[in-house]
Amino acid sequence: MTDSRTIKFLLVDDLDANLTALEGLLARDGLELLKARSGSEALELLLIHEVALAFLDVQMPGMSGFELAEIMRGAERTRSVPIVFLTAGTVDRERRIRGYEAGAVDFLPKPIDPANLLNKAATFFELARQRQELRDNEARIRDANDQLARRNADLAEADRNKDQFLAVLAHELRNPLAPILMGLEMMESTPGLPAQVDGLAKMMRRQMGQMVHLIDDLLDISRINTGKISLVRCRVDLGEILEAAVEAARPFIDGREHELIIRKSAAPLTLDADRHRLSQVISNLLSNAAKYTPPHGRIEVSTSPADGGMAEISVKDNGEGLGPDARERIFEMFEQVDPSRQDGLGIGLTLVKNIVELHGGMISVRSDGPGEGSEFTVLIPLAPMAETAVETPAPQAASAPRKSSRVMVVEDSKSTAGILEMFLRLEGMETRVAYDGEEAVEHARDFRPHLIFMDLGLPKKDGFEAAREISAEHPDIILIALSGWDREEDRQRSAAAGFHGHAAKPVTPDGLREFLRLLDQEHAPAVE
């Protein structure tokens, strides 16, 4: 079998002796010599083989070398084959021009000078070998590109599957946490609870908070990797953000009995920022400080103006500190100061850096070494001076919702539905429970609730479809989605279905009370 990488030359002469002589002179490794005794035999070979060079005798019976060359130039397959004419006589100027027009690269007179012939052959052999290598490289590049495209498609599909998996996992983890958290909060608010039980309830609630925090971090892995973290900016005072962050991190700080020192800027520091995300930055830094500071440690958080129109946020502790290597990689995904501890996913500081940079800011860390504590410093741009006035509505005493309000719970988990119903009755609500979407639509007709807390993943008829039907029949009913799905697209979808609010599970009693207050707000839908 001929090697596909073999270079092929075509020899055309009507005399066997000439063909044998040419073959003897040109033979070399990697070269196959195709021999034809006429123009028609040559054309048959050209239909089968890819030829790198053709030696054509000019004077042949039937079809001359010139005529064969002209036919070759007229066919797409053989148009680019270089031709060397072999002639026994003198070629006049007119015939030489005709030969060059037919594609000749040279004329060699007979008897042939072996050195001249071999030089010509070697040149075209090397050119053919280079073209062959170029084609091989192009084929390899095409194959590599095809493999890369397939690999990218596989990675994209895996990434979509990962995002979906994380969303489903977070949803499934949130569902059982809802009744547990609600029950613990109700226990803590029960008067006369034995001190030991009260202490256990508070400890369990702190652990629940940590679990919810881990679930949120799990979702943020996907948001970081896909660039889906976006900011909802508003003009806000940094002091308000600091207060919210301290409240969120307080369970972690108190759980390790740390001293927390808060130093707020005397002058208001107005930012154009995402209130929730920036609070998440500070609370993550505080929680991180609490985790890596031995019990009974000291944590300091402060805000102050900085040069260049920036606000500075500092979180300092007297904890474990950082070595030079740790300072270099502390903001990388999944990095932990002490991996052996396995307490967290290792993305908190990556998320912090991502959010700070989205705000146009920067974050740095300083530590004098292990055992010397750490200080994280965040710089965030202040809002433009022309718009520094921030009108913050004065806090108003929240009025309790009307005691005669009817509230329906739609939840397929009986444990979650039961504890929600218990809480609402303690709040003075008249309640009804439905366990699927169809029941929700039916109960809305006869119970006529003022407000409905509805899960989205319901049997028979999901929460979206049930909400659309209820909104169409009873536009005065306030609909609140309760769901383990808490991505931005989930909130947009629930709003499009007619929900007036969307709460991520596990929802707290205070969160439920905020929605109950909608019953008495002027902008809320009218209720009976």
Coordinates of C-alpha atoms in Angstrom, one line a residue:
M1 CA 0.0 0.0 0.0
T2 CA 1.3 3.4 -0.9
D3 CA 2.0 5.8 1.9
S4 CA -0.4 8.7 1.7
R5 CA 2.5 11.0 2.5
T6 CA 4.5 9.9 -0.6
I7 CA 5.2 12.6 -3.1
K8 CA 4.2 11.7 -6.7
F9 CA 5.8 12.8 -10.0
L10 CA 4.3 12.0 -13.4
L11 CA 6.7 10.9 -16.3
V12 CA 5.1 10.9 -19.8
D13 CA 7.1 9.7 -22.8
D14 CA 6.2 7.3 -25.7
L15 CA 9.6 5.5 -25.4
D16 CA 10.1 2.9 -22.6
A17 CA 13.9 3.6 -22.7
N18 CA 13.4 7.3 -21.8
L19 CA 10.9 6.4 -19.0
T20 CA 13.4 3.9 -17.6
A21 CA 16.2 6.4 -17.7
L22 CA 14.1 9.1 -16.0
E23 CA 13.1 6.6 -13.4
G24 CA 16.7 5.6 -12.7
L25 CA 17.8 9.2 -12.3
L26 CA 14.8 10.5 -10.1
A27 CA 14.3 7.5 -7.8
R28 CA 14.6 8.5 -4.1
D29 CA 12.9 7.7 -0.8
G30 CA 9.5 9.3 -0.4
L31 CA 9.0 9.7 -4.1
E32 CA 6.6 7.6 -6.3
L33 CA 7.1 7.8 -10.1
L34 CA 4.0 7.4 -12.2
K35 CA 4.8 6.4 -15.8
A36 CA 2.6 7.0 -18.9
R37 CA 3.4 6.2 -22.5
S38 CA 0.7 8.6 -24.0
G39 CA -1.4 11.6 -23.2
S40 CA -4.5 9.5 -22.6
E41 CA -2.6 7.2 -20.1
A42 CA -1.4 10.3 -18.4
L43 CA -4.9 11.7 -18.0
E44 CA -6.1 8.5 -16.5
L45 CA -3.3 8.6 -13.9
L46 CA -4.1 12.3 -13.2
L47 CA -7.7 11.4 -12.4
I48 CA -6.5 9.0 -9.7
H49 CA -3.4 10.5 -8.2
E50 CA -2.4 13.9 -6.8
V51 CA 0.8 14.8 -8.7
A52 CA 3.4 17.3 -7.5
L53 CA 5.3 17.6 -10.8
A54 CA 4.9 16.4 -14.4
F55 CA 7.7 15.7 -16.9
L56 CA 6.1 15.7 -20.4
D57 CA 7.7 14.8 -23.6
V58 CA 6.8 17.3 -26.2
Q59 CA 6.8 15.0 -29.3
M60 CA 4.4 12.1 -28.8
P61 CA 2.1 10.5 -31.3
G62 CA -1.6 11.1 -30.9
M63 CA -1.5 13.8 -28.2
S64 CA 1.6 16.0 -28.0
G65 CA 3.0 17.3 -24.7
F66 CA 1.6 20.8 -25.4
E67 CA -1.9 19.4 -26.0
L68 CA -1.8 17.4 -22.8
A69 CA -0.6 20.4 -20.9
E70 CA -3.5 22.5 -22.3
I71 CA -6.0 19.8 -21.2
M72 CA -4.4 19.8 -17.7
R73 CA -4.7 23.6 -17.5
G74 CA -8.4 23.3 -18.3
A75 CA -9.3 21.0 -15.5
E76 CA -9.6 22.2 -11.9
R77 CA -7.9 19.1 -10.5
T78 CA -4.7 19.5 -12.5
R79 CA -4.6 23.2 -13.2
S80 CA -1.9 23.9 -10.6
V81 CA 0.4 20.9 -11.4
P82 CA 3.8 22.3 -12.5
I83 CA 5.1 21.0 -15.8
V84 CA 8.6 20.5 -17.2
F85 CA 8.7 19.9 -20.9
L86 CA 11.3 17.4 -22.3
T87 CA 12.3 18.1 -25.9
A88 CA 14.7 16.4 -28.3
G89 CA 14.9 19.3 -30.6
T90 CA 15.1 23.1 -30.6
V91 CA 12.0 24.8 -29.4
D92 CA 11.2 27.9 -31.3
R93 CA 10.1 31.1 -29.6
E94 CA 6.4 30.6 -30.6
R95 CA 6.2 27.0 -29.3
R96 CA 8.1 28.0 -26.1
I97 CA 5.5 30.8 -25.4
R98 CA 2.7 28.3 -26.0
G99 CA 4.4 25.9 -23.5
Y100 CA 4.7 28.6 -20.8
E101 CA 1.0 29.6 -21.4
A102 CA 0.1 26.0 -20.9
G103 CA 1.8 26.0 -17.5
A104 CA 5.4 25.0 -18.2
V105 CA 7.9 26.0 -15.5
D106 CA 10.9 24.9 -17.7
F107 CA 12.1 23.2 -20.8
L108 CA 14.9 20.5 -20.6
P109 CA 16.6 19.5 -23.8
K110 CA 17.4 15.9 -24.6
P111 CA 19.8 14.3 -24.0
I112 CA 19.0 15.4 -20.4
D113 CA 21.7 16.8 -18.2
P114 CA 21.3 14.7 -15.0
A115 CA 22.4 17.4 -12.6
N116 CA 20.0 19.9 -14.1
L117 CA 17.2 17.3 -13.9
L118 CA 17.9 16.4 -10.3
N119 CA 18.1 20.1 -9.2
K120 CA 14.7 20.7 -10.7
A121 CA 13.2 17.6 -9.2
A122 CA 14.7 18.3 -5.8
T123 CA 13.3 21.8 -5.7
F124 CA 9.7 20.6 -6.5
F125 CA 10.0 17.6 -4.2
E126 CA 10.9 19.9 -1.3
L127 CA 8.1 22.4 -2.3
A128 CA 5.6 19.5 -2.4
R129 CA 6.8 18.2 1.0
Q130 CA 6.4 21.7 2.5
R131 CA 2.9 21.9 1.0
Q132 CA 2.1 18.5 2.4
E133 CA 3.3 19.5 5.9
L134 CA 1.3 22.7 5.7
R135 CA -1.8 20.7 4.8
D136 CA -1.1 18.3 7.6
N137 CA -0.7 21.2 10.1
E138 CA -3.9 22.8 8.8
A139 CA -5.7 19.5 9.3
R140 CA -4.3 19.2 12.8
I141 CA -5.4 22.7 13.6
R142 CA -8.9 22.0 12.2
D143 CA -9.0 18.8 14.3
A144 CA -7.8 20.7 17.4
N145 CA -10.3 23.5 16.8
D146 CA -13.1 21.0 16.4
Q147 CA -12.0 19.3 19.6
L148 CA -11.8 22.6 21.3
A149 CA -15.3 23.6 20.1
R150 CA -16.7 20.3 21.3
R151 CA -14.8 20.7 24.6
N152 CA -16.2 24.3 25.0
A153 CA -19.7 23.0 24.3
D154 CA -19.3 20.3 26.9
L155 CA -17.9 22.8 29.4
A156 CA -20.8 25.2 28.7
E157 CA -23.3 22.4 29.2
A158 CA -21.5 21.3 32.4
D159 CA -21.6 24.9 33.6
R160 CA -25.3 25.2 32.9
N161 CA -25.9 21.9 34.7
K162 CA -23.8 23.1 37.6
D163 CA -25.7 26.3 37.9
Q164 CA -29.0 24.4 37.8
F165 CA -27.7 21.9 40.3
L166 CA -26.6 24.7 42.7
A167 CA -30.0 26.4 42.3
V168 CA -31.9 23.2 42.9
L169 CA -29.6 22.3 45.8
A170 CA -30.1 25.7 47.5
H171 CA -33.9 25.3 47.0
E172 CA -34.0 21.9 48.5
L173 CA -31.8 22.9 51.4
R174 CA -33.9 26.1 52.1
N175 CA -37.2 24.2 52.3
P176 CA -36.5 22.2 55.5
L177 CA -34.8 25.2 57.1
A178 CA -37.9 27.3 57.0
P179 CA -40.0 25.5 59.7
I180 CA -36.9 24.9 61.8
L181 CA -35.9 28.6 61.9
M182 CA -39.5 29.7 62.4
G183 CA -39.9 27.3 65.3
L184 CA -36.7 28.4 67.0
E185 CA -37.7 32.1 66.7
M186 CA -41.1 31.3 68.2
M187 CA -39.4 29.4 71.0
E188 CA -37.1 32.3 71.8
S189 CA -40.1 34.7 71.9
T190 CA -42.0 32.4 74.3
P191 CA -42.0 34.0 77.8
G192 CA -40.8 31.9 80.8
L193 CA -38.7 29.6 78.7
P194 CA -36.1 27.7 81.0
A195 CA -32.7 29.3 80.7
Q196 CA -31.1 26.0 79.5
V197 CA -33.7 25.6 76.7
D198 CA -33.4 29.3 75.8
G199 CA -29.6 28.9 75.5
L200 CA -30.0 25.9 73.3
A201 CA -32.5 27.6 71.1
K202 CA -30.2 30.6 70.6
M203 CA -27.2 28.3 69.8
M204 CA -29.3 26.4 67.3
R205 CA -30.5 29.7 65.7
R206 CA -26.9 30.8 65.3
Q207 CA -26.0 27.5 63.6
M208 CA -29.1 28.0 61.4
G209 CA -27.9 31.4 60.4
Q210 CA -24.5 29.9 59.5
M211 CA -26.2 27.3 57.3
V212 CA -28.3 29.9 55.5
H213 CA -25.1 31.9 55.0
L214 CA -23.4 28.8 53.4
I215 CA -26.4 28.3 51.1
D216 CA -26.2 31.9 49.9
D217 CA -22.4 31.5 49.3
L218 CA -23.1 28.3 47.3
L219 CA -25.3 30.3 44.9
D220 CA -22.8 33.1 44.8
I221 CA -20.1 30.7 43.4
S222 CA -22.2 30.5 40.2
R223 CA -22.9 34.2 40.1
I224 CA -19.2 35.0 40.4
N225 CA -18.2 32.6 37.7
T226 CA -20.8 33.7 35.2
G227 CA -20.5 37.4 36.0
K228 CA -24.2 37.5 37.0
I229 CA -23.6 39.6 40.2
S230 CA -25.2 42.9 39.4
L231 CA -25.7 46.0 41.5
V232 CA -28.9 47.8 42.4
R233 CA -27.6 51.2 43.2
C234 CA -29.2 53.9 45.3
R235 CA -27.9 56.9 47.3
V236 CA -27.3 55.7 50.9
D237 CA -25.4 56.7 54.0
L238 CA -22.5 54.3 54.8
G239 CA -23.5 54.5 58.5
E240 CA -26.8 52.7 57.7
I241 CA -25.0 50.0 55.7
L242 CA -22.6 49.5 58.7
E243 CA -25.5 49.1 61.1
A244 CA -27.2 46.5 58.9
A245 CA -23.9 44.6 58.5
V246 CA -23.2 44.6 62.2
E247 CA -26.7 43.2 62.9
A248 CA -26.2 40.4 60.3
A249 CA -22.8 39.5 61.8
R250 CA -23.7 39.9 65.4
P251 CA -24.6 36.1 66.0
F252 CA -21.1 35.1 64.8
I253 CA -19.4 37.7 67.0
D254 CA -21.5 37.0 70.1
G255 CA -21.2 33.3 69.6
R256 CA -17.4 33.5 70.2
E257 CA -17.9 36.2 72.9
H258 CA -15.8 38.8 71.1
E259 CA -15.6 42.5 72.0
L260 CA -16.9 44.6 69.1
I261 CA -15.8 48.2 68.8
I262 CA -17.6 50.4 66.3
R263 CA -16.3 53.7 65.1
K264 CA -18.6 55.5 62.7
S265 CA -17.5 58.6 60.8
A266 CA -18.8 61.8 62.5
A267 CA -19.7 63.2 59.1
P268 CA -22.2 61.4 56.8
L269 CA -20.5 59.4 54.0
T270 CA -22.9 59.2 51.1
L271 CA -22.4 56.5 48.5
D272 CA -24.0 55.5 45.3
A273 CA -24.1 51.8 46.1
D274 CA -26.0 48.6 46.3
R275 CA -27.1 48.7 49.9
H276 CA -27.6 44.9 50.3
R277 CA -24.3 44.0 48.6
L278 CA -22.2 46.5 50.4
S279 CA -23.7 45.4 53.7
Q280 CA -22.8 41.8 52.6
V281 CA -19.2 43.0 52.2
I282 CA -18.9 44.4 55.7
S283 CA -20.8 41.5 57.4
N284 CA -18.6 38.9 55.6
L285 CA -15.4 40.7 56.8
L286 CA -16.8 40.9 60.3
S287 CA -17.8 37.2 60.2
N288 CA -14.4 36.3 58.9
A289 CA -12.7 38.2 61.7
A290 CA -14.9 36.5 64.3
K291 CA -14.1 33.1 62.8
Y292 CA -10.3 33.5 62.8
T293 CA -10.1 35.3 66.2
P294 CA -9.9 33.1 69.3
P295 CA -12.8 33.4 71.7
H296 CA -12.9 36.6 73.8
G297 CA -11.0 38.5 71.1
R298 CA -11.4 42.1 69.9
I299 CA -12.8 43.3 66.6
E300 CA -12.9 46.9 65.5
V301 CA -14.9 48.2 62.5
S302 CA -14.7 51.8 61.4
T303 CA -15.7 54.1 58.6
S304 CA -14.0 57.4 57.7
P305 CA -13.4 59.7 54.7
A306 CA -10.3 59.0 52.7
D307 CA -8.2 60.8 50.0
G308 CA -9.4 60.9 46.4
G309 CA -13.1 61.2 47.1
M310 CA -13.3 57.8 48.8
A311 CA -14.9 56.3 51.9
E312 CA -12.8 53.9 53.9
I313 CA -14.1 50.9 55.8
S314 CA -11.7 49.1 58.1
V315 CA -12.2 45.7 59.9
K316 CA -9.4 44.9 62.3
D317 CA -9.0 41.9 64.7
N318 CA -6.4 40.6 67.1
G319 CA -6.8 37.0 65.8
E320 CA -4.7 34.5 64.0
G321 CA -3.1 36.8 61.4
L322 CA -1.7 36.0 58.0
G323 CA 1.7 35.0 56.7
P324 CA 3.0 36.5 53.4
D325 CA 1.8 33.6 51.3
A326 CA -1.7 33.7 52.7
R327 CA -1.9 37.5 52.1
E328 CA -1.1 36.9 48.4
R329 CA -3.9 34.3 47.8
I330 CA -6.5 35.2 50.4
F331 CA -8.9 36.6 47.8
E332 CA -8.7 33.6 45.5
M333 CA -11.7 31.3 45.1
F334 CA -11.9 28.4 47.6
E335 CA -8.8 29.6 49.5
Q336 CA -8.8 29.3 53.3
V337 CA -6.3 30.4 55.8
D338 CA -6.4 27.0 57.4
P339 CA -7.9 24.4 55.0
S340 CA -7.8 21.7 57.8
R341 CA -10.5 23.6 59.6
Q342 CA -13.1 23.0 56.8
D343 CA -15.4 25.7 58.1
G344 CA -16.9 27.4 55.1
L345 CA -16.6 27.2 51.3
G346 CA -13.7 29.6 51.0
I347 CA -15.5 32.0 48.7
G348 CA -16.4 34.8 51.1
L349 CA -13.4 37.0 50.4
T350 CA -13.6 36.3 46.7
L351 CA -17.2 37.5 46.8
V352 CA -16.2 40.6 48.8
K353 CA -13.4 41.6 46.3
N354 CA -15.8 41.1 43.4
I355 CA -18.5 43.3 45.0
V356 CA -16.0 46.0 46.0
E357 CA -14.5 46.2 42.5
L358 CA -18.0 46.3 40.9
H359 CA -18.5 49.5 43.0
G360 CA -15.3 50.9 41.6
G361 CA -13.4 50.4 44.8
M362 CA -10.5 48.3 46.1
I363 CA -9.7 46.0 49.0
S364 CA -6.4 45.3 50.7
V365 CA -5.3 43.3 53.7
R366 CA -2.5 43.9 56.2
S367 CA -1.1 41.6 58.9
D368 CA 2.2 41.6 60.8
G369 CA 2.2 37.8 60.6
P370 CA 0.7 34.7 62.3
G371 CA -0.8 35.5 65.7
E372 CA -0.6 39.3 65.1
G373 CA -4.2 39.8 63.8
S374 CA -5.4 41.2 60.5
E375 CA -6.8 44.4 59.1
F376 CA -9.0 44.5 55.9
T377 CA -9.4 48.0 54.3
V378 CA -12.1 48.7 51.7
L379 CA -12.1 52.0 49.7
I380 CA -15.4 52.9 48.0
P381 CA -16.0 56.0 45.9
L382 CA -18.2 58.7 47.5
A383 CA -21.2 60.0 45.7
P384 CA -20.6 63.2 43.7
M385 CA -20.7 66.3 45.8
A386 CA -23.5 67.9 43.8
E387 CA -25.8 65.2 45.0
T388 CA -24.6 64.5 48.6
A389 CA -27.9 65.3 50.3
V390 CA -29.6 62.1 51.2
E391 CA -33.1 62.2 52.3
T392 CA -33.7 59.2 54.5
P393 CA -37.3 58.9 55.6
A394 CA -37.7 59.2 59.3
P395 CA -38.5 55.8 60.8
Q396 CA -42.1 55.4 61.6
A397 CA -43.6 53.1 64.1
A398 CA -44.9 50.1 62.3
S399 CA -48.5 49.6 62.8
A400 CA -49.7 46.1 63.5
P401 CA -51.8 44.6 60.7
R402 CA -55.5 44.5 61.2
K403 CA -56.6 41.7 63.5
S404 CA -59.4 40.7 61.3
S405 CA -57.2 40.1 58.3
R406 CA -57.5 36.7 56.5
V407 CA -54.2 35.2 55.4
M408 CA -53.8 32.0 53.4
V409 CA -50.8 29.7 53.4
V410 CA -50.1 27.7 50.3
E411 CA -47.4 25.1 50.9
D412 CA -47.1 21.4 50.0
S413 CA -44.8 20.7 53.0
K414 CA -47.2 20.1 55.8
S415 CA -44.5 20.8 58.5
T416 CA -43.8 24.2 56.9
A417 CA -47.4 25.0 56.4
G418 CA -48.3 24.0 60.0
I419 CA -45.7 26.2 61.6
L420 CA -46.5 29.2 59.3
E421 CA -50.2 28.8 60.2
M422 CA -49.3 28.6 63.9
F423 CA -47.3 31.8 63.7
L424 CA -50.0 33.7 61.8
R425 CA -52.6 32.7 64.3
L426 CA -50.4 34.0 67.1
E427 CA -50.2 37.3 65.2
G428 CA -54.0 37.4 65.3
M429 CA -54.7 36.4 61.7
E430 CA -57.6 34.3 60.5
T431 CA -55.9 31.5 58.5
R432 CA -56.5 28.9 55.9
V433 CA -54.0 26.4 54.4
A434 CA -53.9 24.9 50.9
Y435 CA -51.5 22.2 49.9
D436 CA -51.4 22.5 46.1
G437 CA -52.1 25.1 43.4
E438 CA -55.6 23.9 42.6
E439 CA -56.7 24.1 46.3
A440 CA -55.2 27.6 46.4
V441 CA -57.4 28.8 43.6
E442 CA -60.5 27.2 45.1
H443 CA -59.9 28.5 48.6
A444 CA -59.2 32.0 47.3
R445 CA -62.8 32.0 45.9
D446 CA -64.6 31.1 49.2
F447 CA -62.1 32.2 51.9
R448 CA -61.3 35.5 50.1
P449 CA -58.0 36.1 51.9
H450 CA -56.5 39.6 52.1
L451 CA -53.0 38.1 51.7
I452 CA -51.5 34.8 50.5
F453 CA -48.1 33.4 51.3
M454 CA -47.5 30.9 48.4
D455 CA -44.8 28.4 47.7
L456 CA -43.8 28.3 44.0
G457 CA -43.0 24.6 43.5
L458 CA -46.5 23.2 44.1
P459 CA -48.1 20.0 42.9
K460 CA -51.1 19.9 40.4
K461 CA -50.7 23.6 39.6
D462 CA -47.5 25.5 40.4
G463 CA -47.4 28.8 42.2
F464 CA -46.9 30.9 39.1
E465 CA -50.0 29.5 37.4
A466 CA -52.0 29.7 40.6
A467 CA -50.9 33.3 41.2
R468 CA -51.9 34.3 37.6
E469 CA -55.4 32.8 38.1
I470 CA -55.9 34.3 41.5
S471 CA -54.7 37.7 40.3
A472 CA -57.1 37.6 37.4
E473 CA -60.1 36.8 39.6
H474 CA -59.2 38.7 42.7
P475 CA -56.9 41.7 41.9
D476 CA -57.2 43.0 45.5
I477 CA -55.4 40.0 47.1
I478 CA -51.8 40.6 48.0
L479 CA -49.6 37.7 46.8
I480 CA -46.2 36.9 48.4
A481 CA -44.0 34.2 47.0
L482 CA -42.1 32.1 49.5
S483 CA -39.5 30.0 47.7
G484 CA -36.1 28.4 48.0
W485 CA -35.4 29.8 44.5
D486 CA -33.8 33.3 45.1
R487 CA -32.0 34.2 41.9
E488 CA -32.8 37.5 40.2
E489 CA -34.5 35.7 37.3
D490 CA -36.7 33.9 39.9
R491 CA -37.8 37.2 41.4
Q492 CA -38.5 38.6 38.0
R493 CA -40.5 35.6 37.1
S494 CA -42.6 35.8 40.3
A495 CA -43.3 39.5 39.7
A496 CA -44.4 38.7 36.2
A497 CA -46.8 36.1 37.5
G498 CA -48.5 38.8 39.7
F499 CA -46.7 38.4 43.1
H500 CA -46.3 41.6 45.1
G501 CA -43.3 40.3 46.9
H502 CA -40.8 37.5 46.9
A503 CA -39.1 36.1 50.1
A504 CA -36.4 33.5 50.1
K505 CA -36.8 30.6 52.5
P506 CA -36.2 30.3 55.3
V507 CA -38.2 33.4 56.0
T508 CA -38.0 34.8 59.6
P509 CA -40.9 36.0 61.7
D510 CA -39.8 39.6 61.3
G511 CA -39.8 39.0 57.5
L512 CA -43.3 37.7 57.7
R513 CA -44.4 40.7 59.8
E514 CA -43.0 43.1 57.2
F515 CA -45.3 41.5 54.6
L516 CA -48.3 41.6 57.0
R517 CA -47.8 45.3 57.3
L518 CA -48.6 45.6 53.6
L519 CA -52.2 45.1 54.7
D520 CA -52.3 48.6 56.2
Q521 CA -50.1 50.5 53.7
E522 CA -51.8 53.0 51.4
H523 CA -50.0 51.7 48.3
A524 CA -51.0 48.1 48.9
P525 CA -53.8 46.6 46.8
A526 CA -57.2 47.3 48.3
V527 CA -58.5 44.6 50.7
E528 CA -61.9 43.9 52.3

